[in-house]
Short mmCIF file of C-alpha atoms and ligand atoms in Angstrom, two decimals:
data_model
loop_
_atom_site.label_atom_id
_atom_site.label_comp_id
_atom_site.label_asym_id
_atom_site.label_seq_id
_atom_site.Cartn_x
_atom_site.Cartn_y
_atom_site.Cartn_z
CA UNK A 204 164.64 90.52 63.36
CA UNK A 205 161.04 89.33 63.08
CA UNK A 206 158.00 91.55 62.83
CA UNK A 207 154.32 90.70 62.80
CA UNK A 208 152.25 92.54 60.21
CA UNK A 209 148.62 92.54 61.33
CA UNK A 210 145.67 92.68 58.94
CA UNK A 211 142.86 95.23 59.32
CA UNK A 212 139.18 95.49 58.70
CA UNK A 213 137.27 98.72 58.08
CA UNK A 214 134.51 98.92 60.69
CA UNK A 215 133.09 101.66 58.50
CA UNK A 216 134.14 103.30 55.25
CA UNK A 217 132.49 106.43 53.89
CA UNK A 218 133.57 107.94 50.57
CA UNK A 219 133.10 111.71 50.87
CA UNK A 220 134.41 113.39 47.69
CA UNK A 221 136.89 112.94 44.88
CA UNK A 222 140.10 114.91 45.32
CA UNK A 223 141.95 116.68 42.47
CA UNK A 224 144.58 113.91 42.08
CA UNK A 225 141.81 111.34 41.51
CA UNK A 226 142.04 109.99 45.06
CA UNK A 227 138.91 109.81 47.17
CA UNK A 228 138.42 111.62 50.44
CA UNK A 229 137.44 109.03 53.03
CA UNK A 230 136.18 108.74 56.55
CA UNK A 231 136.97 105.27 57.77
CA UNK A 232 137.46 103.42 61.03
CA UNK A 233 140.32 100.95 60.82
CA UNK A 234 140.53 98.02 63.22
CA UNK A 235 143.50 95.65 63.56
CA UNK A 236 142.81 91.93 63.70
CA UNK A 237 145.09 89.15 64.93
CA UNK A 238 145.52 87.53 61.52
CA UNK A 239 149.08 88.47 60.53
CA UNK A 240 151.99 87.95 58.16
CA UNK A 241 155.46 87.49 59.64
CA UNK A 242 158.47 89.29 58.22
CA UNK A 243 161.99 88.03 58.90
CA UNK A 244 164.54 90.74 58.22
CA UNK A 245 168.27 90.01 58.28
CA UNK A 246 171.56 91.29 57.01
CA UNK A 247 172.86 89.21 54.11
CA UNK A 248 175.73 90.16 51.81
CA UNK A 249 174.90 91.16 48.25
CA UNK A 250 171.93 92.76 46.51
CA UNK A 251 168.60 93.04 48.39
CA UNK A 252 166.60 89.81 48.27
CA UNK A 253 162.86 89.52 48.91
CA UNK A 254 161.15 86.14 49.23
CA UNK A 255 157.60 85.15 50.08
CA UNK A 256 155.99 81.88 51.17
CA UNK A 257 153.08 82.55 48.79
CA UNK A 258 154.08 81.89 45.16
CA UNK A 259 151.47 84.33 43.80
CA UNK A 260 153.02 87.21 45.81
CA UNK A 261 155.39 89.32 43.67
CA UNK A 262 158.92 89.63 45.05
CA UNK A 263 160.10 92.55 42.91
CA UNK A 264 159.23 96.25 42.93
CA UNK A 265 155.53 95.47 42.54
CA UNK A 266 155.71 94.41 46.20
CA UNK A 267 155.35 97.36 48.61
CA UNK A 268 158.03 95.83 50.86
CA UNK A 269 160.49 96.18 48.00
CA UNK A 270 159.58 99.86 47.64
CA UNK A 271 159.70 100.32 51.44
CA UNK A 272 163.28 98.97 51.45
CA UNK A 273 164.25 101.37 48.64
CA UNK A 274 162.71 104.34 50.46
CA UNK A 275 164.48 103.48 53.74
CA UNK A 276 167.80 102.95 51.96
CA UNK A 277 167.57 106.48 50.59
CA UNK A 278 166.31 107.85 53.93
CA UNK A 279 169.41 106.40 55.60
CA UNK A 280 171.60 108.43 53.25
CA UNK A 281 172.52 105.80 50.66
CA UNK A 282 172.27 106.08 46.89
CA UNK A 283 171.31 103.39 44.41
CA UNK A 284 169.48 100.17 45.34
CA UNK A 285 169.41 98.59 48.81
CA UNK A 286 172.05 95.93 49.62
CA UNK A 287 173.10 93.53 52.30
CA UNK A 288 169.50 92.86 53.25
CA UNK A 289 167.17 89.86 52.96
CA UNK A 290 163.48 89.92 53.84
CA UNK A 291 161.26 86.85 53.97
CA UNK A 292 157.48 87.21 54.21
CA UNK A 293 155.43 84.35 55.65
CA UNK A 294 152.10 85.21 54.10
CA UNK A 295 148.86 84.41 55.90
CA UNK A 296 146.83 87.50 54.98
CA UNK A 297 145.06 86.81 51.69
CA UNK A 298 145.93 89.21 48.87
CA UNK A 299 143.56 91.60 47.03
CA UNK A 300 141.16 90.93 49.87
CA UNK A 301 140.66 94.35 51.50
CA UNK A 302 142.66 93.24 54.56
CA UNK A 303 145.64 95.53 53.92
CA UNK A 304 148.24 92.73 53.83
CA UNK A 305 150.61 94.42 51.37
CA UNK A 306 150.40 97.76 53.22
CA UNK A 307 150.90 96.11 56.61
CA UNK A 308 153.96 94.19 55.36
CA UNK A 309 155.37 97.51 54.10
CA UNK A 310 154.79 99.23 57.46
CA UNK A 311 156.44 96.32 59.30
CA UNK A 312 159.46 96.61 56.97
CA UNK A 313 159.65 100.39 57.56
CA UNK A 314 159.66 99.92 61.34
CA UNK A 315 162.30 97.19 61.25
CA UNK A 316 164.57 99.01 58.79
CA UNK A 317 164.35 102.25 60.81
CA UNK A 318 165.97 100.30 63.67
CA UNK A 319 168.46 98.44 61.51
CA UNK A 320 169.60 101.48 59.51
CA UNK A 321 169.05 104.09 62.26
CA UNK A 322 166.45 106.26 60.55
CA UNK A 323 164.52 108.61 62.84
CA UNK A 324 161.10 106.99 63.45
CA UNK A 325 159.46 110.42 63.19
CA UNK A 326 160.13 110.31 59.44
CA UNK A 327 158.16 107.08 58.98
CA UNK A 328 154.62 108.48 58.56
CA UNK A 329 155.67 110.58 55.52
CA UNK A 330 157.64 107.72 53.98
CA UNK A 331 154.64 105.43 54.60
CA UNK A 332 152.15 107.85 53.01
CA UNK A 333 154.27 108.02 49.85
CA UNK A 334 154.06 104.22 49.53
CA UNK A 335 150.26 103.93 49.74
CA UNK A 336 147.21 105.45 51.41
CA UNK A 337 146.80 102.62 53.96
CA UNK A 338 150.45 102.24 54.98
CA UNK A 339 150.52 104.99 57.69
CA UNK A 340 147.64 103.28 59.51
CA UNK A 341 149.71 100.14 59.97
CA UNK A 342 152.41 102.11 61.80
CA UNK A 343 149.71 102.93 64.36
CA UNK A 344 147.46 99.84 64.69
CA UNK A 345 144.39 99.31 66.88
CA UNK A 346 141.20 101.34 66.35
CA UNK A 347 141.90 104.48 64.33
CA UNK A 348 139.78 107.08 62.53
CA UNK A 349 141.25 107.73 59.07
CA UNK A 350 140.44 110.88 57.07
CA UNK A 351 141.89 112.30 53.85
CA UNK A 352 143.04 109.41 51.66
CA UNK A 353 142.81 107.30 54.81
CA UNK A 354 146.22 108.62 55.85
CA UNK A 355 145.23 111.44 58.22
CA UNK A 356 144.94 109.45 61.42
CA UNK A 357 143.22 109.95 64.76
CA UNK A 358 143.90 107.04 67.12
CA UNK A 359 140.73 106.12 69.04
CA UNK A 360 140.22 104.19 72.25
CA UNK A 361 140.42 100.49 71.32
CA UNK A 362 137.02 99.13 70.29
CA UNK A 363 135.67 96.41 72.61
CA UNK A 364 137.15 93.00 71.78
CA UNK A 365 135.17 91.15 69.12
CA UNK A 366 135.56 87.85 67.36
CA UNK A 367 135.71 88.22 63.63
CA UNK A 368 134.62 85.74 60.96
CA UNK A 369 136.27 86.55 57.65
CA UNK A 370 134.63 85.09 54.58
CA UNK A 371 136.89 85.25 51.54
CA UNK A 372 135.30 84.65 48.17
CA UNK A 373 137.42 82.90 45.53
CA UNK A 374 138.00 86.18 43.66
CA UNK A 375 140.04 89.24 44.69
CA UNK A 376 139.28 92.89 43.90
CA UNK A 377 141.73 95.64 43.04
CA UNK A 378 141.33 98.83 45.06
CA UNK A 379 141.63 100.89 41.90
CA UNK A 380 138.71 99.01 40.29
CA UNK A 381 136.46 99.38 43.35
CA UNK A 382 136.90 103.17 43.42
CA UNK A 383 136.43 103.37 39.63
CA UNK A 384 133.16 101.41 39.93
CA UNK A 385 132.04 103.72 42.72
CA UNK A 386 132.63 106.73 40.43
CA UNK A 387 130.98 105.06 37.43
CA UNK A 388 127.81 104.14 39.31
CA UNK A 389 127.26 107.72 40.38
CA UNK A 390 124.51 108.65 42.77
CA UNK A 391 122.79 105.22 42.68
CA UNK A 392 125.65 103.72 44.61
CA UNK A 393 125.98 106.62 47.02
CA UNK A 394 124.84 106.34 50.57
CA UNK A 395 121.61 107.81 51.83
CA UNK A 396 122.14 111.20 53.54
CA UNK A 397 121.65 109.73 57.01
CA UNK A 398 124.66 107.48 56.45
CA UNK A 399 126.86 110.33 57.67
CA UNK A 400 125.36 109.82 61.08
CA UNK A 401 126.04 106.08 61.10
CA UNK A 402 129.37 104.60 62.01
CA UNK A 403 128.96 101.32 60.16
CA UNK A 404 128.70 100.35 56.52
CA UNK A 405 130.97 100.54 53.51
CA UNK A 406 130.22 102.85 50.57
CA UNK A 407 132.34 100.68 48.26
CA UNK A 408 130.14 97.66 48.96
CA UNK A 409 127.19 98.52 46.65
CA UNK A 410 129.34 99.10 43.52
CA UNK A 411 131.43 95.99 44.23
CA UNK A 412 128.36 93.85 45.01
CA UNK A 413 126.79 94.98 41.73
CA UNK A 414 129.67 93.34 39.88
CA UNK A 415 130.03 90.47 42.35
CA UNK A 416 126.58 89.61 43.80
CA UNK A 417 128.23 86.97 46.00
CA UNK A 418 129.35 89.81 48.29
CA UNK A 419 125.78 90.82 49.14
CA UNK A 420 124.81 87.17 49.66
CA UNK A 421 127.65 86.67 52.17
CA UNK A 422 126.77 89.88 54.07
CA UNK A 423 123.12 88.77 54.41
CA UNK A 424 124.11 85.24 55.41
CA UNK A 425 126.47 86.48 58.14
CA UNK A 426 123.69 88.64 59.57
CA UNK A 427 121.29 85.70 59.51
CA UNK A 428 123.71 83.48 61.46
CA UNK A 429 124.07 86.05 64.24
CA UNK A 430 126.77 88.59 63.32
CA UNK A 431 126.13 91.87 65.16
CA UNK A 432 127.69 93.68 62.19
CA UNK A 433 128.54 92.35 58.72
CA UNK A 434 130.15 94.27 55.89
CA UNK A 435 132.75 94.15 53.17
CA UNK A 436 136.17 95.37 54.36
CA UNK A 437 138.03 98.03 52.36
CA UNK A 438 137.59 97.50 48.64
CA UNK A 439 136.82 93.79 49.15
CA UNK A 440 136.57 91.01 48.45
CA UNK A 441 136.56 89.89 52.11
CA UNK A 442 133.34 90.16 54.09
CA UNK A 443 133.59 90.20 57.88
CA UNK A 444 131.06 89.44 60.59
CA UNK A 445 131.50 90.45 64.24
CA UNK A 446 130.54 88.05 67.03
CA UNK A 447 130.70 88.37 70.83
CA UNK A 448 132.67 85.13 71.40
CA UNK A 449 134.74 82.55 69.56
CA UNK A 450 131.97 79.99 70.12
CA UNK A 451 129.37 82.32 68.58
CA UNK A 452 131.65 82.94 65.58
CA UNK A 453 132.27 79.20 65.11
CA UNK A 454 128.54 78.48 65.39
CA UNK A 455 127.73 81.26 62.94
CA UNK A 456 130.26 79.98 60.41
CA UNK A 457 128.98 76.40 60.77
CA UNK A 458 125.48 77.66 59.98
CA UNK A 459 126.47 79.48 56.79
CA UNK A 460 124.81 77.99 53.72
CA UNK A 461 126.85 75.22 52.04
CA UNK A 462 126.96 77.13 48.76
CA UNK A 463 128.87 79.95 50.50
CA UNK A 464 131.22 77.68 52.43
CA UNK A 465 132.04 75.64 49.34
CA UNK A 466 133.25 78.59 47.29
CA UNK A 467 134.94 80.68 49.98
CA UNK A 468 137.59 80.40 52.65
CA UNK A 469 136.58 81.17 56.20
CA UNK A 470 138.97 82.42 58.89
CA UNK A 471 138.02 83.10 62.51
CA UNK A 472 140.18 85.66 64.28
CA UNK A 473 139.67 88.46 66.77
CA UNK A 474 140.30 92.16 67.01
CA UNK A 475 143.77 93.24 68.16
CA UNK A 476 144.41 96.26 70.37
CA UNK A 477 147.06 98.88 69.62
CA UNK A 478 149.18 97.51 72.48
CA UNK A 479 148.98 93.96 71.07
CA UNK A 480 150.07 95.20 67.64
CA UNK A 481 153.00 97.13 69.11
CA UNK A 482 154.14 94.24 71.30
CA UNK A 483 154.67 92.04 68.25
CA UNK A 484 156.16 94.71 66.00
CA UNK A 485 159.90 94.66 65.26
CA UNK A 486 161.99 94.25 68.40
O1 LIG B 279 147.10 104.16 47.79
P1 LIG B 279 146.88 102.83 47.16
O2 LIG B 279 147.98 102.44 46.21
O3 LIG B 279 146.55 101.77 48.15
O4 LIG B 279 145.55 102.99 46.25
C1 LIG B 279 145.29 102.20 45.13
C2 LIG B 279 144.27 102.93 44.24
O5 LIG B 279 143.02 103.04 44.92
C3 LIG B 279 144.65 104.34 43.91
O6 LIG B 279 145.45 104.40 42.76
C4 LIG B 279 143.30 105.01 43.67
O7 LIG B 279 142.83 104.71 42.37
C5 LIG B 279 142.38 104.28 44.66
N1 LIG B 279 142.19 105.03 45.92
C6 LIG B 279 141.37 106.14 45.91
N2 LIG B 279 141.16 106.85 47.09
C7 LIG B 279 141.74 106.46 48.25
C8 LIG B 279 142.57 105.31 48.29
C9 LIG B 279 142.78 104.62 47.09
O8 LIG B 279 140.82 106.52 44.87
N3 LIG B 279 141.51 107.17 49.36
#
């Protein structure tokens, strides 16, 4: 069985309050993009094996796919650790980049294993939420409003198709750090009151850009070369710019200053609708 695990960007991300468990209450708009990992899931005798094309990607319980397999094993009525299963991840979504790659891989594994091990799909959202705040979104795909930890979901009409230039700096950022920096910076990093009325922008961007000024430089450069919207996605480090066509995105990227292009990786992709995400999910 193969399953495509699409990346996401956050078209907007507002941090509202801190919740008792230390998590932050969010209001975010998720958007799927065509950049994806591919999971190959097959039965194979013996203990569960996880492999990944990217050597830096952990293949033990630090990987959310590993934990997804454990959760589904238990949900299908088994005890102990999963067996007779091999999953290979072809990794294209950069890690620690704010693109949700690990969470999307986990959601793809949940969907595939629900079919393989006959677990009722209605149980998946709860299993997904226990794995990580972003995992439930990836069961849905497309344009979705996320509240709560980002796991209370309201599917929206698909946003108009856009071409997306992703600019990935050489460094990654841990989600935990980004939220901790947001808390530490206090009101200086908080949005102006009118931000509630705006549907773009990322409240994690100022605290991250304070520690990594390159982020702010990339956002400004993308705007200068014609992006209709440019912002960090999630907790970074990726910055995205939206363009009306592939040609405009390619032109914009070509016009980025050399000093940005030399130290970052650029990927051009486009938004993916909910139907496109579903079509390429586990069959
Ligand atoms: O849920 P996930 O494992 O992706 O989150 C990683 C970390 O990011 C959490 O441990 C928490 O510190 C922070 N986080 C948060 N509020 C959210 C989502 C994540 O504080 N809504």
